[in-house]
Amino acid sequence: KGTTWMQQIVRNLLKDVPQDLKIVHICPWVVQDLEQQTHRRFLKHHLCQPYLLSAQDLEKVCHLYIARDGRDVAWSFYNHHRYLTKDACDKLNEFKGSSFPYFPDENLSIVEYFERWLKQDGYPWWPFWEHIRSWWAVRNNPRVKLVHFNNLKTNLSGEIGGIYEFIKQYGVVKDDGDEQEIVAYATERASFEYMKNQSDIVNPVPVARWKGSADTFFHKGTNGRWKDILPDELSRLYEETAIRELGTECAHWLATGEEIAK
């Protein structure tokens, strides 16, 4: 989770990108009509790396991959699913097909939801561990940059500066000001407060599909909400599963945003 945040960051770093259009029109899903993008093209997806691109295609575009501790991911998903309207759920289930479980189950508590998410590997969406593994495996590719949600929270300006430098090498960033001004502009518009206030433009889901209003999508924007709620045994099971599925190095990065010193 964090792809909408990344969309908002990138839209304010790229040149020739309209600022007054809804983000879903500026940065569509990869399955949508790309010819509608007459500006600098950038796309959103939730795909494992091998399912998105071949080894040759990987060298043709640049990739920003944002990750987050799985416990925070599940907590965020739970909030989204709680506030989806029945019509939105019906559309999602129609899109996903009958092989997927119906969601959300309004009788599930957050702990029950997390336990199902963990034991069914990303329920009710894509396999979580394979997703992380696939992008971690290509992290040293010069056209791939891994970004962690924790680091955006603690050092937004510094992380945006790193993203700016990453895409700058491809000649697609704004060139109508110096780097500090461009990064400061993007940082201000990527704050949680700004995005929540501009939810009608930034929200990737139509207002009618939420119970309440569009800013329901921007719930808390914080990490660690599970710490005082999730039972210790489930938290330990998650950590053990992360090491088994990802290895120690990747599991540590996913939990902290930091690489193990060598």
Tab-separated table of C-alpha atoms in Angstrom:
chain	number	residue	atom	x	y	z
A	1	LYS	CA	0.000	0.000	0.000
A	2	GLY	CA	1.243	3.453	-0.828
A	3	THR	CA	0.798	3.465	-4.599
A	4	THR	CA	-1.513	6.493	-4.530
A	5	TRP	CA	1.099	8.354	-2.496
A	6	MET	CA	3.716	7.459	-5.097
A	7	GLN	CA	1.417	8.602	-7.912
A	8	GLN	CA	1.017	11.988	-6.241
A	9	ILE	CA	4.778	12.342	-5.799
A	10	VAL	CA	5.612	11.441	-9.378
A	11	ARG	CA	2.917	13.620	-10.938
A	12	ASN	CA	4.560	16.634	-9.289
A	13	LEU	CA	8.074	15.724	-10.435
A	14	LEU	CA	7.440	14.937	-14.099
A	15	LYS	CA	7.304	17.672	-16.686
A	16	ASP	CA	4.248	18.292	-18.880
A	17	VAL	CA	1.804	16.581	-16.517
A	18	PRO	CA	-1.542	18.389	-15.929
A	19	GLN	CA	-2.136	19.348	-12.305
A	20	ASP	CA	-5.899	19.888	-12.440
A	21	LEU	CA	-7.002	16.408	-13.577
A	22	LYS	CA	-7.976	13.510	-11.343
A	23	ILE	CA	-5.088	11.192	-10.667
A	24	VAL	CA	-6.903	8.240	-12.243
A	25	HIS	CA	-6.843	10.076	-15.570
A	26	ILE	CA	-3.223	11.200	-15.280
A	27	CYS	CA	-1.811	7.878	-14.084
A	28	PRO	CA	-4.127	5.009	-15.097
A	29	TRP	CA	-3.822	1.297	-14.434
A	30	VAL	CA	-1.670	-0.636	-16.905
A	31	VAL	CA	-4.794	-2.396	-18.233
A	32	GLN	CA	-6.413	0.864	-19.357
A	33	ASP	CA	-6.186	2.649	-22.695
A	34	LEU	CA	-2.707	4.153	-22.648
A	35	GLU	CA	-3.352	6.214	-25.760
A	36	GLN	CA	-5.451	8.542	-23.600
A	37	GLN	CA	-2.225	9.758	-22.005
A	38	THR	CA	-1.023	12.609	-24.200
A	39	HIS	CA	1.363	13.864	-21.503
A	40	ARG	CA	4.435	12.147	-20.054
A	41	ARG	CA	3.245	8.588	-19.505
A	42	PHE	CA	3.367	6.945	-16.081
A	43	LEU	CA	1.288	4.018	-14.889
A	44	LYS	CA	0.050	2.304	-11.746
A	45	HIS	CA	-0.085	-1.412	-11.059
A	46	HIS	CA	-0.119	-4.032	-8.302
A	47	LEU	CA	1.654	-6.743	-10.286
A	48	CYS	CA	4.481	-9.082	-9.431
A	49	GLN	CA	7.526	-8.145	-11.479
A	50	PRO	CA	7.659	-11.230	-13.761
A	51	TYR	CA	3.955	-10.859	-14.631
A	52	LEU	CA	4.435	-7.254	-15.687
A	53	LEU	CA	7.513	-7.309	-17.888
A	54	SER	CA	9.924	-9.626	-19.602
A	55	ALA	CA	13.636	-9.272	-18.869
A	56	GLN	CA	14.029	-7.195	-22.053
A	57	ASP	CA	11.037	-4.963	-21.301
A	58	LEU	CA	12.417	-4.333	-17.810
A	59	GLU	CA	15.195	-2.306	-19.450
A	60	LYS	CA	12.830	-0.053	-21.416
A	61	VAL	CA	11.085	1.772	-18.573
A	62	CYS	CA	11.908	2.807	-15.012
A	63	HIS	CA	10.098	1.356	-12.023
A	64	LEU	CA	9.305	2.759	-8.577
A	65	TYR	CA	8.174	0.060	-6.153
A	66	ILE	CA	6.795	1.037	-2.760
A	67	ALA	CA	6.503	-1.500	0.063
A	68	ARG	CA	5.322	-1.550	3.649
A	69	ASP	CA	5.295	-3.919	6.616
A	70	GLY	CA	2.606	-6.504	5.927
A	71	ARG	CA	0.866	-5.808	9.194
A	72	ASP	CA	0.386	-2.199	8.153
A	73	VAL	CA	-0.752	-3.330	4.707
A	74	ALA	CA	-3.436	-5.593	6.197
A	75	TRP	CA	-4.602	-2.833	8.564
A	76	SER	CA	-4.950	-0.433	5.657
A	77	PHE	CA	-6.794	-2.987	3.530
A	78	TYR	CA	-9.226	-3.645	6.376
A	79	ASN	CA	-10.157	0.016	6.566
A	80	HIS	CA	-10.693	0.220	2.817
A	81	HIS	CA	-12.863	-2.885	2.745
A	82	ARG	CA	-14.969	-1.707	5.683
A	83	TYR	CA	-15.919	1.485	3.862
A	84	LEU	CA	-16.578	0.138	0.377
A	85	THR	CA	-20.223	0.250	-0.638
A	86	LYS	CA	-22.034	-2.926	-1.675
A	87	ASP	CA	-22.006	-1.689	-5.271
A	88	ALA	CA	-18.233	-1.261	-5.123
A	89	CYS	CA	-17.826	-4.761	-3.674
A	90	ASP	CA	-20.029	-6.210	-6.399
A	91	LYS	CA	-17.936	-4.536	-9.092
A	92	LEU	CA	-14.695	-5.776	-7.540
A	93	ASN	CA	-15.969	-9.305	-7.237
A	94	GLU	CA	-17.187	-9.195	-10.831
A	95	PHE	CA	-13.714	-8.053	-11.895
A	96	LYS	CA	-11.924	-10.658	-9.779
A	97	GLY	CA	-14.094	-13.576	-10.877
A	98	SER	CA	-15.734	-16.391	-8.996
A	99	SER	CA	-12.437	-18.037	-7.999
A	100	PHE	CA	-11.858	-15.308	-5.400
A	101	PRO	CA	-13.663	-15.004	-2.063
A	102	TYR	CA	-16.328	-12.370	-1.702
A	103	PHE	CA	-15.305	-9.414	0.395
A	104	PRO	CA	-15.594	-7.647	2.705
A	105	ASP	CA	-16.969	-9.914	5.388
A	106	GLU	CA	-18.444	-7.352	7.750
A	107	ASN	CA	-18.494	-9.873	10.586
A	108	LEU	CA	-14.696	-10.073	10.721
A	109	SER	CA	-12.814	-8.126	13.360
A	110	ILE	CA	-9.476	-6.581	12.396
A	111	VAL	CA	-7.607	-9.416	14.135
A	112	GLU	CA	-9.675	-12.058	12.330
A	113	TYR	CA	-9.140	-10.219	9.044
A	114	PHE	CA	-5.383	-10.101	9.611
A	115	GLU	CA	-5.216	-13.784	10.513
A	116	ARG	CA	-7.025	-14.711	7.318
A	117	TRP	CA	-4.819	-12.316	5.317
A	118	LEU	CA	-1.694	-13.945	6.772
A	119	LYS	CA	-2.727	-17.592	6.582
A	120	GLN	CA	-4.234	-17.229	3.109
A	121	ASP	CA	-1.284	-15.170	1.816
A	122	GLY	CA	-2.752	-11.793	1.037
A	123	TYR	CA	-6.474	-12.581	1.260
A	124	PRO	CA	-8.567	-11.436	-0.495
A	125	TRP	CA	-6.118	-10.108	-3.082
A	126	TRP	CA	-2.802	-11.132	-4.613
A	127	PRO	CA	-0.126	-13.331	-2.961
A	128	PHE	CA	1.748	-10.922	-0.704
A	129	TRP	CA	5.073	-12.730	-0.325
A	130	GLU	CA	5.591	-13.461	-4.008
A	131	HIS	CA	4.914	-9.810	-4.746
A	132	ILE	CA	7.641	-8.603	-2.374
A	133	ARG	CA	10.121	-11.302	-3.447
A	134	SER	CA	9.752	-10.536	-7.134
A	135	TRP	CA	10.703	-6.861	-6.802
A	136	TRP	CA	13.348	-7.434	-4.140
A	137	ALA	CA	15.051	-9.789	-6.617
A	138	VAL	CA	15.574	-6.939	-9.124
A	139	ARG	CA	16.389	-4.206	-6.605
A	140	ASN	CA	19.914	-3.760	-8.002
A	141	ASN	CA	18.686	-3.176	-11.543
A	142	PRO	CA	19.513	0.468	-12.414
A	143	ARG	CA	15.969	0.956	-13.721
A	144	VAL	CA	14.359	-0.148	-10.457
A	145	LYS	CA	14.106	1.858	-7.237
A	146	LEU	CA	12.586	0.391	-4.076
A	147	VAL	CA	10.952	2.893	-1.728
A	148	HIS	CA	9.704	2.108	1.778
A	149	PHE	CA	6.589	3.648	3.307
A	150	ASN	CA	8.408	4.155	6.640
A	151	ASN	CA	11.066	6.311	5.001
A	152	LEU	CA	8.483	8.480	3.263
A	153	LYS	CA	6.844	9.035	6.641
A	154	THR	CA	10.056	9.988	8.442
A	155	ASN	CA	11.892	11.871	5.685
A	156	LEU	CA	9.449	12.818	2.928
A	157	SER	CA	11.580	15.558	1.394
A	158	GLY	CA	14.735	13.419	1.400
A	159	GLU	CA	12.945	10.432	-0.148
A	160	ILE	CA	11.351	12.607	-2.823
A	161	GLY	CA	14.788	14.012	-3.567
A	162	GLY	CA	16.021	10.451	-4.145
A	163	ILE	CA	13.053	9.705	-6.407
A	164	TYR	CA	13.766	12.909	-8.326
A	165	GLU	CA	17.391	11.856	-8.881
A	166	PHE	CA	16.269	8.394	-9.989
A	167	ILE	CA	13.908	9.607	-12.723
A	168	LYS	CA	16.071	12.615	-13.626
A	169	GLN	CA	18.517	10.329	-15.421
A	170	TYR	CA	15.816	9.592	-18.004
A	171	GLY	CA	15.235	13.264	-18.804
A	172	VAL	CA	11.573	13.387	-17.815
A	173	VAL	CA	11.564	15.557	-14.666
A	174	LYS	CA	10.540	19.190	-14.537
A	175	ASP	CA	13.168	21.619	-15.771
A	176	ASP	CA	11.439	24.916	-14.995
A	177	GLY	CA	13.202	25.499	-11.681
A	178	ASP	CA	16.101	24.290	-9.593
A	179	GLU	CA	16.014	20.881	-7.964
A	180	GLN	CA	15.352	22.148	-4.441
A	181	GLU	CA	12.314	24.128	-5.595
A	182	ILE	CA	10.892	21.173	-7.529
A	183	VAL	CA	11.404	18.776	-4.620
A	184	ALA	CA	9.889	21.269	-2.154
A	185	TYR	CA	6.857	21.703	-4.430
A	186	ALA	CA	6.340	17.932	-4.683
A	187	THR	CA	6.877	17.475	-0.939
A	188	GLU	CA	4.216	20.019	-0.019
A	189	ARG	CA	1.693	18.340	-2.330
A	190	ALA	CA	2.546	14.864	-1.092
A	191	SER	CA	1.795	15.612	2.558
A	192	PHE	CA	-1.061	13.629	4.108
A	193	GLU	CA	-2.923	16.831	4.942
A	194	TYR	CA	-2.693	18.179	1.381
A	195	MET	CA	-3.797	14.894	-0.188
A	196	LYS	CA	-6.724	14.491	2.205
A	197	ASN	CA	-7.849	18.055	1.472
A	198	GLN	CA	-7.568	17.374	-2.258
A	199	SER	CA	-9.151	13.917	-2.081
A	200	ASP	CA	-11.575	14.658	-4.924
A	201	ILE	CA	-8.558	14.859	-7.268
A	202	VAL	CA	-6.138	12.458	-5.593
A	203	ASN	CA	-8.558	9.675	-4.584
A	204	PRO	CA	-8.217	6.783	-7.077
A	205	VAL	CA	-11.705	5.427	-6.314
A	206	PRO	CA	-14.939	7.229	-7.330
A	207	VAL	CA	-16.670	8.983	-4.443
A	208	ALA	CA	-19.870	6.986	-4.934
A	209	ARG	CA	-18.072	3.757	-4.032
A	210	TRP	CA	-17.253	4.851	-0.479
A	211	LYS	CA	-19.484	4.915	2.549
A	212	GLY	CA	-19.212	8.511	3.659
A	213	SER	CA	-17.070	10.768	1.498
A	214	ALA	CA	-14.006	10.614	-0.739
A	215	ASP	CA	-11.617	11.369	2.110
A	216	THR	CA	-12.546	8.007	3.694
A	217	PHE	CA	-9.772	6.638	1.486
A	218	PHE	CA	-7.236	8.755	3.402
A	219	HIS	CA	-7.861	7.244	6.827
A	220	LYS	CA	-4.829	7.625	9.086
A	221	GLY	CA	-1.694	7.436	6.961
A	222	THR	CA	0.243	6.047	9.918
A	223	ASN	CA	2.160	2.859	10.699
A	224	GLY	CA	2.061	0.569	13.712
A	225	ARG	CA	-1.662	0.745	14.457
A	226	TRP	CA	-1.517	-3.023	14.919
A	227	LYS	CA	0.958	-2.885	17.815
A	228	ASP	CA	-1.584	-2.477	20.612
A	229	ILE	CA	-4.207	-4.725	19.024
A	230	LEU	CA	-2.560	-7.675	17.299
A	231	PRO	CA	-1.938	-10.614	19.680
A	232	ASP	CA	1.746	-11.390	20.229
A	233	GLU	CA	1.406	-14.888	18.807
A	234	LEU	CA	0.005	-13.590	15.506
A	235	SER	CA	2.685	-10.920	15.283
A	236	ARG	CA	5.387	-13.547	15.865
A	237	LEU	CA	3.778	-15.810	13.271
A	238	TYR	CA	3.906	-12.951	10.782
A	239	GLU	CA	7.595	-12.292	11.521
A	240	GLU	CA	8.477	-15.980	11.249
A	241	THR	CA	6.570	-16.242	7.983
A	242	ALA	CA	8.314	-13.149	6.610
A	243	ILE	CA	11.770	-14.629	7.263
A	244	ARG	CA	10.774	-17.989	5.809
A	245	GLU	CA	9.226	-16.436	2.681
A	246	LEU	CA	11.652	-13.575	2.079
A	247	GLY	CA	14.898	-14.375	3.855
A	248	THR	CA	16.377	-12.388	6.717
A	249	GLU	CA	17.661	-9.437	4.683
A	250	CYS	CA	14.452	-8.728	2.787
A	251	ALA	CA	12.259	-9.365	5.857
A	252	HIS	CA	14.301	-6.828	7.837
A	253	TRP	CA	13.955	-4.223	5.079
A	254	LEU	CA	10.212	-4.813	4.813
A	255	ALA	CA	9.766	-4.339	8.567
A	256	THR	CA	12.020	-1.300	8.968
A	257	GLY	CA	12.861	0.267	5.620
A	258	GLU	CA	16.529	-0.290	6.446
A	259	GLU	CA	19.032	-2.697	4.956
A	260	ILE	CA	21.128	-4.866	7.249
A	261	ALA	CA	24.624	-3.438	7.605
A	262	LYS	CA	27.260	-5.669	6.018
